[in-house]
Amino acid sequence: MRAAIVEAPGKVSVTTVEDPTPGRRDVVVKVASCGLCGTDLHILQGEFAPTLPIVPGHEFAGEIVAVGNDVTELAVGDKVAVDPSLHCHECRYCRSGRGNLCDNWAAIGVTVPGGAAEFAVAPVANCVKLPDHMDVTDAALIEPLSCAVRGYDVLKSNLGSEVLIYGSGTMGLMMLELAKRTGAASVEVLDINAQRLETAKLLGCTGAAARAEEFDRPGGWDVVIDATGNAGAIQDGLGRVAKGGTFLQFGVADYATTAVIEPYRIYNQEITITGSMAVLHSYERAAALFASGVLDPAVFISDRLPLEQYPQAIDQFKAGVGRKIVVQP
């Protein structure tokens, strides 16, 4: 089969590899679409993935074409989306229900071959069957949506919150859509990419700007979300949190990124600084939300490229052109 391979830091190609075979509790999925995200850039930089080469792709969906001997829950022909999380179920975090913090954390497309290929193997337990009405080529959006759902689980937002989101890429826009549905009084979005800001406006944000000073919020925002991973945005956002408010680090920053906090202000104004790591008990809910129409794929997916153009797709994503980019074998 054909697959994208990150061979070494900075080097990616598309080549022929062996077809996968399922273990006794695995399925083989014929990939219909595979999304690109910031994690893929980190893998290309030599971060996250413990060893290279690796077939990337942790946002994918498709049709089951083979099942292991002990698989009874799903069958050949079923359309599924795949939760990439691979928890050990043995460490203290897994045993306490915090598998996303697993000491032996692994993921399809990060530590084992993923969905940037014609076929991918996944444990049957990680597969969510999709309803007949859903276009499986859109379902790569479910994984990033499940991360956004996890983010809102962490936030535990109060009704009527004033929300500020840094970044109007895929994740920022998903956080916008969920903020609207979790009772936010206002949702304002910041981005230096004017084209992406237009999409935020299309989706009904309260305001869109390149700099927070353009908004009249002298007291700050109840909830500030960084969906960029950019050091400058993070530092600015930490200073925009209102008294009693929360800052959520949602974007994936480089390992070396740092920010300065003001401990007295955090104490004196009861500010919460928290993070949200990947997927936790949120994938099935994201699939249900997606099936209900919470996102418009035509808005979120800007580019659909053939698998053979994976290197070009990565370059386009790195350049910040478009919104969600998916490759389709």
mmCIF file with all atom_site columns, N, CA and C in Angstrom, residues 83-139:
data_model
loop_
_atom_site.group_PDB
_atom_site.id
_atom_site.type_symbol
_atom_site.label_atom_id
_atom_site.label_alt_id
_atom_site.label_comp_id
_atom_site.label_asym_id
_atom_site.label_entity_id
_atom_site.label_seq_id
_atom_site.pdbx_PDB_ins_code
_atom_site.Cartn_x
_atom_site.Cartn_y
_atom_site.Cartn_z
_atom_site.occupancy
_atom_site.B_iso_or_equiv
_atom_site.pdbx_formal_charge
_atom_site.auth_seq_id
_atom_site.auth_comp_id
_atom_site.auth_asym_id
_atom_site.auth_atom_id
_atom_site.pdbx_PDB_model_num
ATOM 1   N N  . ASP A 1 83  ? -10.458 6.720  17.346 1.00 0.00 ? 83  ASP A N  1
ATOM 2   C CA . ASP A 1 83  ? -9.789  7.413  18.444 1.00 0.00 ? 83  ASP A CA 1
ATOM 3   C C  . ASP A 1 83  ? -8.343  6.923  18.470 1.00 0.00 ? 83  ASP A C  1
ATOM 4   N N  . PRO A 1 84  ? -7.361  7.801  18.292 1.00 0.00 ? 84  PRO A N  1
ATOM 5   C CA . PRO A 1 84  ? -5.972  7.336  18.194 1.00 0.00 ? 84  PRO A CA 1
ATOM 6   C C  . PRO A 1 84  ? -5.327  6.989  19.528 1.00 0.00 ? 84  PRO A C  1
ATOM 7   N N  . SER A 1 85  ? -5.982  7.271  20.645 1.00 0.00 ? 85  SER A N  1
ATOM 8   C CA . SER A 1 85  ? -5.374  7.116  21.967 1.00 0.00 ? 85  SER A CA 1
ATOM 9   C C  . SER A 1 85  ? -5.084  5.654  22.287 1.00 0.00 ? 85  SER A C  1
ATOM 10  N N  . LEU A 1 86  ? -3.877  5.379  22.747 1.00 0.00 ? 86  LEU A N  1
ATOM 11  C CA . LEU A 1 86  ? -3.471  4.030  23.147 1.00 0.00 ? 86  LEU A CA 1
ATOM 12  C C  . LEU A 1 86  ? -2.954  4.085  24.581 1.00 0.00 ? 86  LEU A C  1
ATOM 13  N N  . HIS A 1 87  ? -3.833  3.806  25.532 1.00 0.00 ? 87  HIS A N  1
ATOM 14  C CA . HIS A 1 87  ? -3.473  3.874  26.950 1.00 0.00 ? 87  HIS A CA 1
ATOM 15  C C  . HIS A 1 87  ? -3.013  2.508  27.454 1.00 0.00 ? 87  HIS A C  1
ATOM 16  N N  . CYS A 1 88  ? -2.139  2.506  28.442 1.00 0.00 ? 88  CYS A N  1
ATOM 17  C CA . CYS A 1 88  ? -1.617  1.228  28.941 1.00 0.00 ? 88  CYS A CA 1
ATOM 18  C C  . CYS A 1 88  ? -2.592  0.537  29.890 1.00 0.00 ? 88  CYS A C  1
ATOM 19  N N  . HIS A 1 89  ? -3.500  1.304  30.515 1.00 0.00 ? 89  HIS A N  1
ATOM 20  C CA . HIS A 1 89  ? -4.503  0.780  31.463 1.00 0.00 ? 89  HIS A CA 1
ATOM 21  C C  . HIS A 1 89  ? -3.862  0.186  32.717 1.00 0.00 ? 89  HIS A C  1
ATOM 22  N N  . GLU A 1 90  ? -2.588  0.461  32.949 1.00 0.00 ? 90  GLU A N  1
ATOM 23  C CA . GLU A 1 90  ? -1.895  -0.107 34.105 1.00 0.00 ? 90  GLU A CA 1
ATOM 24  C C  . GLU A 1 90  ? -1.289  0.942  35.037 1.00 0.00 ? 90  GLU A C  1
ATOM 25  N N  . CYS A 1 91  ? -0.888  2.098  34.518 1.00 0.00 ? 91  CYS A N  1
ATOM 26  C CA . CYS A 1 91  ? -0.230  3.103  35.355 1.00 0.00 ? 91  CYS A CA 1
ATOM 27  C C  . CYS A 1 91  ? -1.242  3.787  36.263 1.00 0.00 ? 91  CYS A C  1
ATOM 28  N N  . ARG A 1 92  ? -0.753  4.574  37.202 1.00 0.00 ? 92  ARG A N  1
ATOM 29  C CA . ARG A 1 92  ? -1.642  5.222  38.184 1.00 0.00 ? 92  ARG A CA 1
ATOM 30  C C  . ARG A 1 92  ? -2.644  6.156  37.517 1.00 0.00 ? 92  ARG A C  1
ATOM 31  N N  . TYR A 1 93  ? -2.247  6.794  36.406 1.00 0.00 ? 93  TYR A N  1
ATOM 32  C CA . TYR A 1 93  ? -3.153  7.727  35.740 1.00 0.00 ? 93  TYR A CA 1
ATOM 33  C C  . TYR A 1 93  ? -4.263  6.990  35.000 1.00 0.00 ? 93  TYR A C  1
ATOM 34  N N  . CYS A 1 94  ? -3.909  5.919  34.328 1.00 0.00 ? 94  CYS A N  1
ATOM 35  C CA . CYS A 1 94  ? -4.944  5.104  33.680 1.00 0.00 ? 94  CYS A CA 1
ATOM 36  C C  . CYS A 1 94  ? -5.907  4.541  34.718 1.00 0.00 ? 94  CYS A C  1
ATOM 37  N N  . ARG A 1 95  ? -5.367  4.051  35.828 1.00 0.00 ? 95  ARG A N  1
ATOM 38  C CA . ARG A 1 95  ? -6.219  3.436  36.853 1.00 0.00 ? 95  ARG A CA 1
ATOM 39  C C  . ARG A 1 95  ? -7.129  4.453  37.527 1.00 0.00 ? 95  ARG A C  1
ATOM 40  N N  . SER A 1 96  ? -6.749  5.736  37.465 1.00 0.00 ? 96  SER A N  1
ATOM 41  C CA . SER A 1 96  ? -7.591  6.775  38.062 1.00 0.00 ? 96  SER A CA 1
ATOM 42  C C  . SER A 1 96  ? -8.465  7.470  37.027 1.00 0.00 ? 96  SER A C  1
ATOM 43  N N  . GLY A 1 97  ? -8.548  6.897  35.811 1.00 0.00 ? 97  GLY A N  1
ATOM 44  C CA . GLY A 1 97  ? -9.418  7.459  34.785 1.00 0.00 ? 97  GLY A CA 1
ATOM 45  C C  . GLY A 1 97  ? -8.819  8.630  34.028 1.00 0.00 ? 97  GLY A C  1
ATOM 46  N N  . ARG A 1 98  ? -7.494  8.811  34.107 1.00 0.00 ? 98  ARG A N  1
ATOM 47  C CA . ARG A 1 98  ? -6.839  9.916  33.413 1.00 0.00 ? 98  ARG A CA 1
ATOM 48  C C  . ARG A 1 98  ? -5.893  9.377  32.347 1.00 0.00 ? 98  ARG A C  1
ATOM 49  N N  . GLY A 1 99  ? -6.418  8.535  31.477 1.00 0.00 ? 99  GLY A N  1
ATOM 50  C CA . GLY A 1 99  ? -5.597  7.867  30.482 1.00 0.00 ? 99  GLY A CA 1
ATOM 51  C C  . GLY A 1 99  ? -4.860  8.801  29.550 1.00 0.00 ? 99  GLY A C  1
ATOM 52  N N  . ASN A 1 100 ? -5.354  10.015 29.353 1.00 0.00 ? 100 ASN A N  1
ATOM 53  C CA . ASN A 1 100 ? -4.638  10.946 28.479 1.00 0.00 ? 100 ASN A CA 1
ATOM 54  C C  . ASN A 1 100 ? -3.306  11.388 29.082 1.00 0.00 ? 100 ASN A C  1
ATOM 55  N N  . LEU A 1 101 ? -3.119  11.117 30.375 1.00 0.00 ? 101 LEU A N  1
ATOM 56  C CA . LEU A 1 101 ? -1.854  11.429 31.047 1.00 0.00 ? 101 LEU A CA 1
ATOM 57  C C  . LEU A 1 101 ? -1.019  10.173 31.267 1.00 0.00 ? 101 LEU A C  1
ATOM 58  N N  . CYS A 1 102 ? -1.353  9.108  30.593 1.00 0.00 ? 102 CYS A N  1
ATOM 59  C CA . CYS A 1 102 ? -0.720  7.797  30.756 1.00 0.00 ? 102 CYS A CA 1
ATOM 60  C C  . CYS A 1 102 ? 0.808   7.897  30.776 1.00 0.00 ? 102 CYS A C  1
ATOM 61  N N  . ASP A 1 103 ? 1.421   7.234  31.758 1.00 0.00 ? 103 ASP A N  1
ATOM 62  C CA . ASP A 1 103 ? 2.884   7.206  31.836 1.00 0.00 ? 103 ASP A CA 1
ATOM 63  C C  . ASP A 1 103 ? 3.510   6.529  30.624 1.00 0.00 ? 103 ASP A C  1
ATOM 64  N N  . ASN A 1 104 ? 2.749   5.675  29.974 1.00 0.00 ? 104 ASN A N  1
ATOM 65  C CA . ASN A 1 104 ? 3.234   4.951  28.797 1.00 0.00 ? 104 ASN A CA 1
ATOM 66  C C  . ASN A 1 104 ? 2.472   5.392  27.550 1.00 0.00 ? 104 ASN A C  1
ATOM 67  N N  . TRP A 1 105 ? 2.193   6.690  27.506 1.00 0.00 ? 105 TRP A N  1
ATOM 68  C CA . TRP A 1 105 ? 1.325   7.254  26.477 1.00 0.00 ? 105 TRP A CA 1
ATOM 69  C C  . TRP A 1 105 ? 1.793   6.865  25.080 1.00 0.00 ? 105 TRP A C  1
ATOM 70  N N  . ALA A 1 106 ? 0.826   6.502  24.256 1.00 0.00 ? 106 ALA A N  1
ATOM 71  C CA . ALA A 1 106 ? 1.077   6.159  22.861 1.00 0.00 ? 106 ALA A CA 1
ATOM 72  C C  . ALA A 1 106 ? -0.153  6.543  22.049 1.00 0.00 ? 106 ALA A C  1
ATOM 73  N N  . ALA A 1 107 ? 0.014   6.615  20.735 1.00 0.00 ? 107 ALA A N  1
ATOM 74  C CA . ALA A 1 107 ? -1.121  6.984  19.887 1.00 0.00 ? 107 ALA A CA 1
ATOM 75  C C  . ALA A 1 107 ? -0.879  6.513  18.466 1.00 0.00 ? 107 ALA A C  1
ATOM 76  N N  . ILE A 1 108 ? -1.971  6.127  17.816 1.00 0.00 ? 108 ILE A N  1
ATOM 77  C CA . ILE A 1 108 ? -1.918  5.785  16.401 1.00 0.00 ? 108 ILE A CA 1
ATOM 78  C C  . ILE A 1 108 ? -1.521  7.037  15.621 1.00 0.00 ? 108 ILE A C  1
ATOM 79  N N  . GLY A 1 109 ? -0.552  6.901  14.750 1.00 0.00 ? 109 GLY A N  1
ATOM 80  C CA . GLY A 1 109 ? -0.085  8.040  13.975 1.00 0.00 ? 109 GLY A CA 1
ATOM 81  C C  . GLY A 1 109 ? 0.976   8.868  14.667 1.00 0.00 ? 109 GLY A C  1
ATOM 82  N N  . VAL A 1 110 ? 1.326   8.481  15.892 1.00 0.00 ? 110 VAL A N  1
ATOM 83  C CA . VAL A 1 110 ? 2.362   9.191  16.644 1.00 0.00 ? 110 VAL A CA 1
ATOM 84  C C  . VAL A 1 110 ? 3.459   8.221  17.070 1.00 0.00 ? 110 VAL A C  1
ATOM 85  N N  . THR A 1 111 ? 3.051   7.129  17.707 1.00 0.00 ? 111 THR A N  1
ATOM 86  C CA . THR A 1 111 ? 4.030   6.120  18.146 1.00 0.00 ? 111 THR A CA 1
ATOM 87  C C  . THR A 1 111 ? 3.908   4.813  17.368 1.00 0.00 ? 111 THR A C  1
ATOM 88  N N  . VAL A 1 112 ? 2.767   4.605  16.702 1.00 0.00 ? 112 VAL A N  1
ATOM 89  C CA . VAL A 1 112 ? 2.591   3.450  15.821 1.00 0.00 ? 112 VAL A CA 1
ATOM 90  C C  . VAL A 1 112 ? 1.993   3.964  14.514 1.00 0.00 ? 112 VAL A C  1
ATOM 91  N N  . PRO A 1 113 ? 2.104   3.198  13.414 1.00 0.00 ? 113 PRO A N  1
ATOM 92  C CA . PRO A 1 113 ? 1.655   3.692  12.110 1.00 0.00 ? 113 PRO A CA 1
ATOM 93  C C  . PRO A 1 113 ? 0.213   4.191  12.119 1.00 0.00 ? 113 PRO A C  1
ATOM 94  N N  . GLY A 1 114 ? 0.001   5.319  11.423 1.00 0.00 ? 114 GLY A N  1
ATOM 95  C CA . GLY A 1 114 ? -1.299  5.982  11.450 1.00 0.00 ? 114 GLY A CA 1
ATOM 96  C C  . GLY A 1 114 ? -2.039  5.981  10.135 1.00 0.00 ? 114 GLY A C  1
ATOM 97  N N  . GLY A 1 115 ? -2.896  6.991  9.988  1.00 0.00 ? 115 GLY A N  1
ATOM 98  C CA . GLY A 1 115 ? -3.877  7.011  8.911  1.00 0.00 ? 115 GLY A CA 1
ATOM 99  C C  . GLY A 1 115 ? -3.476  7.756  7.656  1.00 0.00 ? 115 GLY A C  1
ATOM 100 N N  . ALA A 1 116 ? -2.252  8.248  7.587  1.00 0.00 ? 116 ALA A N  1
ATOM 101 C CA . ALA A 1 116 ? -1.801  8.881  6.339  1.00 0.00 ? 116 ALA A CA 1
ATOM 102 C C  . ALA A 1 116 ? -1.330  7.790  5.387  1.00 0.00 ? 116 ALA A C  1
ATOM 103 N N  . ALA A 1 117 ? -2.262  6.918  5.054  1.00 0.00 ? 117 ALA A N  1
ATOM 104 C CA . ALA A 1 117 ? -1.955  5.716  4.268  1.00 0.00 ? 117 ALA A CA 1
ATOM 105 C C  . ALA A 1 117 ? -3.254  5.202  3.664  1.00 0.00 ? 117 ALA A C  1
ATOM 106 N N  . GLU A 1 118 ? -3.125  4.249  2.772  1.00 0.00 ? 118 GLU A N  1
ATOM 107 C CA . GLU A 1 118 ? -4.332  3.658  2.188  1.00 0.00 ? 118 GLU A CA 1
ATOM 108 C C  . GLU A 1 118 ? -5.110  2.828  3.213  1.00 0.00 ? 118 GLU A C  1
ATOM 109 N N  . PHE A 1 119 ? -4.365  2.165  4.122  1.00 0.00 ? 119 PHE A N  1
ATOM 110 C CA . PHE A 1 119 ? -4.990  1.327  5.140  1.00 0.00 ? 119 PHE A CA 1
ATOM 111 C C  . PHE A 1 119 ? -4.301  1.572  6.478  1.00 0.00 ? 119 PHE A C  1
ATOM 112 N N  . ALA A 1 120 ? -5.058  1.391  7.566  1.00 0.00 ? 120 ALA A N  1
ATOM 113 C CA . ALA A 1 120 ? -4.495  1.555  8.904  1.00 0.00 ? 120 ALA A CA 1
ATOM 114 C C  . ALA A 1 120 ? -5.125  0.530  9.840  1.00 0.00 ? 120 ALA A C  1
ATOM 115 N N  . VAL A 1 121 ? -4.331  0.070  10.805 1.00 0.00 ? 121 VAL A N  1
ATOM 116 C CA . VAL A 1 121 ? -4.814  -0.869 11.824 1.00 0.00 ? 121 VAL A CA 1
ATOM 117 C C  . VAL A 1 121 ? -5.194  -0.090 13.072 1.00 0.00 ? 121 VAL A C  1
ATOM 118 N N  . ALA A 1 122 ? -6.294  -0.506 13.712 1.00 0.00 ? 122 ALA A N  1
ATOM 119 C CA . ALA A 1 122 ? -6.719  0.112  14.969 1.00 0.00 ? 122 ALA A CA 1
ATOM 120 C C  . ALA A 1 122 ? -7.383  -0.931 15.852 1.00 0.00 ? 122 ALA A C  1
ATOM 121 N N  . PRO A 1 123 ? -7.231  -0.836 17.170 1.00 0.00 ? 123 PRO A N  1
ATOM 122 C CA . PRO A 1 123 ? -7.999  -1.714 18.059 1.00 0.00 ? 123 PRO A CA 1
ATOM 123 C C  . PRO A 1 123 ? -9.489  -1.480 17.855 1.00 0.00 ? 123 PRO A C  1
ATOM 124 N N  . VAL A 1 124 ? -10.267 -2.527 17.894 1.00 0.00 ? 124 VAL A N  1
ATOM 125 C CA . VAL A 1 124 ? -11.709 -2.363 17.710 1.00 0.00 ? 124 VAL A CA 1
ATOM 126 C C  . VAL A 1 124 ? -12.288 -1.449 18.783 1.00 0.00 ? 124 VAL A C  1
ATOM 127 N N  . ALA A 1 125 ? -11.697 -1.458 19.976 1.00 0.00 ? 125 ALA A N  1
ATOM 128 C CA . ALA A 1 125 ? -12.190 -0.609 21.064 1.00 0.00 ? 125 ALA A CA 1
ATOM 129 C C  . ALA A 1 125 ? -12.029 0.875  20.764 1.00 0.00 ? 125 ALA A C  1
ATOM 130 N N  . ASN A 1 126 ? -11.168 1.220  19.822 1.00 0.00 ? 126 ASN A N  1
ATOM 131 C CA . ASN A 1 126 ? -10.934 2.620  19.482 1.00 0.00 ? 126 ASN A CA 1
ATOM 132 C C  . ASN A 1 126 ? -11.807 3.112  18.347 1.00 0.00 ? 126 ASN A C  1
ATOM 133 N N  . CYS A 1 127 ? -12.645 2.234  17.805 1.00 0.00 ? 127 CYS A N  1
ATOM 134 C CA . CYS A 1 127 ? -13.449 2.591  16.632 1.00 0.00 ? 127 CYS A CA 1
ATOM 135 C C  . CYS A 1 127 ? -14.877 2.929  17.024 1.00 0.00 ? 127 CYS A C  1
ATOM 136 N N  . VAL A 1 128 ? -15.380 4.016  16.471 1.00 0.00 ? 128 VAL A N  1
ATOM 137 C CA . VAL A 1 128 ? -16.767 4.431  16.680 1.00 0.00 ? 128 VAL A CA 1
ATOM 138 C C  . VAL A 1 128 ? -17.510 4.281  15.355 1.00 0.00 ? 128 VAL A C  1
ATOM 139 N N  . LYS A 1 129 ? -18.550 3.469  15.363 1.00 0.00 ? 129 LYS A N  1
ATOM 140 C CA . LYS A 1 129 ? -19.322 3.269  14.148 1.00 0.00 ? 129 LYS A CA 1
ATOM 141 C C  . LYS A 1 129 ? -20.087 4.541  13.802 1.00 0.00 ? 129 LYS A C  1
ATOM 142 N N  . LEU A 1 130 ? -20.053 4.897  12.533 1.00 0.00 ? 130 LEU A N  1
ATOM 143 C CA . LEU A 1 130 ? -20.685 6.128  12.077 1.00 0.00 ? 130 LEU A CA 1
ATOM 144 C C  . LEU A 1 130 ? -22.047 5.843  11.469 1.00 0.00 ? 130 LEU A C  1
ATOM 145 N N  . PRO A 1 131 ? -23.004 6.762  11.632 1.00 0.00 ? 131 PRO A N  1
ATOM 146 C CA . PRO A 1 131 ? -24.325 6.561  11.047 1.00 0.00 ? 131 PRO A CA 1
ATOM 147 C C  . PRO A 1 131 ? -24.291 6.624  9.525  1.00 0.00 ? 131 PRO A C  1
ATOM 148 N N  . ASP A 1 132 ? -25.277 6.033  8.912  1.00 0.00 ? 132 ASP A N  1
ATOM 149 C CA . ASP A 1 132 ? -25.310 5.941  7.453  1.00 0.00 ? 132 ASP A CA 1
ATOM 150 C C  . ASP A 1 132 ? -25.308 7.303  6.766  1.00 0.00 ? 132 ASP A C  1
ATOM 151 N N  . HIS A 1 133 ? -25.926 8.301  7.413  1.00 0.00 ? 133 HIS A N  1
ATOM 152 C CA . HIS A 1 133 ? -26.060 9.598  6.746  1.00 0.00 ? 133 HIS A CA 1
ATOM 153 C C  . HIS A 1 133 ? -24.759 10.390 6.709  1.00 0.00 ? 133 HIS A C  1
ATOM 154 N N  . MET A 1 134 ? -23.755 9.965  7.458  1.00 0.00 ? 134 MET A N  1
ATOM 155 C CA . MET A 1 134 ? -22.523 10.744 7.553  1.00 0.00 ? 134 MET A CA 1
ATOM 156 C C  . MET A 1 134 ? -21.577 10.415 6.401  1.00 0.00 ? 134 MET A C  1
ATOM 157 N N  . ASP A 1 135 ? -21.007 11.457 5.801  1.00 0.00 ? 135 ASP A N  1
ATOM 158 C CA . ASP A 1 135 ? -19.991 11.293 4.769  1.00 0.00 ? 135 ASP A CA 1
ATOM 159 C C  . ASP A 1 135 ? -18.675 10.984 5.464  1.00 0.00 ? 135 ASP A C  1
ATOM 160 N N  . VAL A 1 136 ? -18.148 9.783  5.258  1.00 0.00 ? 136 VAL A N  1
ATOM 161 C CA . VAL A 1 136 ? -16.957 9.359  5.979  1.00 0.00 ? 136 VAL A CA 1
ATOM 162 C C  . VAL A 1 136 ? -15.735 10.204 5.607  1.00 0.00 ? 136 VAL A C  1
ATOM 163 N N  . THR A 1 137 ? -15.750 10.858 4.460  1.00 0.00 ? 137 THR A N  1
ATOM 164 C CA . THR A 1 137 ? -14.620 11.711 4.093  1.00 0.00 ? 137 THR A CA 1
ATOM 165 C C  . THR A 1 137 ? -14.587 12.992 4.918  1.00 0.00 ? 137 THR A C  1
ATOM 166 N N  . ASP A 1 138 ? -15.668 13.285 5.631  1.00 0.00 ? 138 ASP A N  1
ATOM 167 C CA . ASP A 1 138 ? -15.696 14.444 6.528  1.00 0.00 ? 138 ASP A CA 1
ATOM 168 C C  . ASP A 1 138 ? -15.313 14.068 7.958  1.00 0.00 ? 138 ASP A C  1
ATOM 169 N N  . ALA A 1 139 ? -15.348 12.775 8.262  1.00 0.00 ? 139 ALA A N  1
ATOM 170 C CA . ALA A 1 139 ? -15.279 12.317 9.652  1.00 0.00 ? 139 ALA A CA 1
ATOM 171 C C  . ALA A 1 139 ? -13.896 12.424 10.277 1.00 0.00 ? 139 ALA A C  1
#
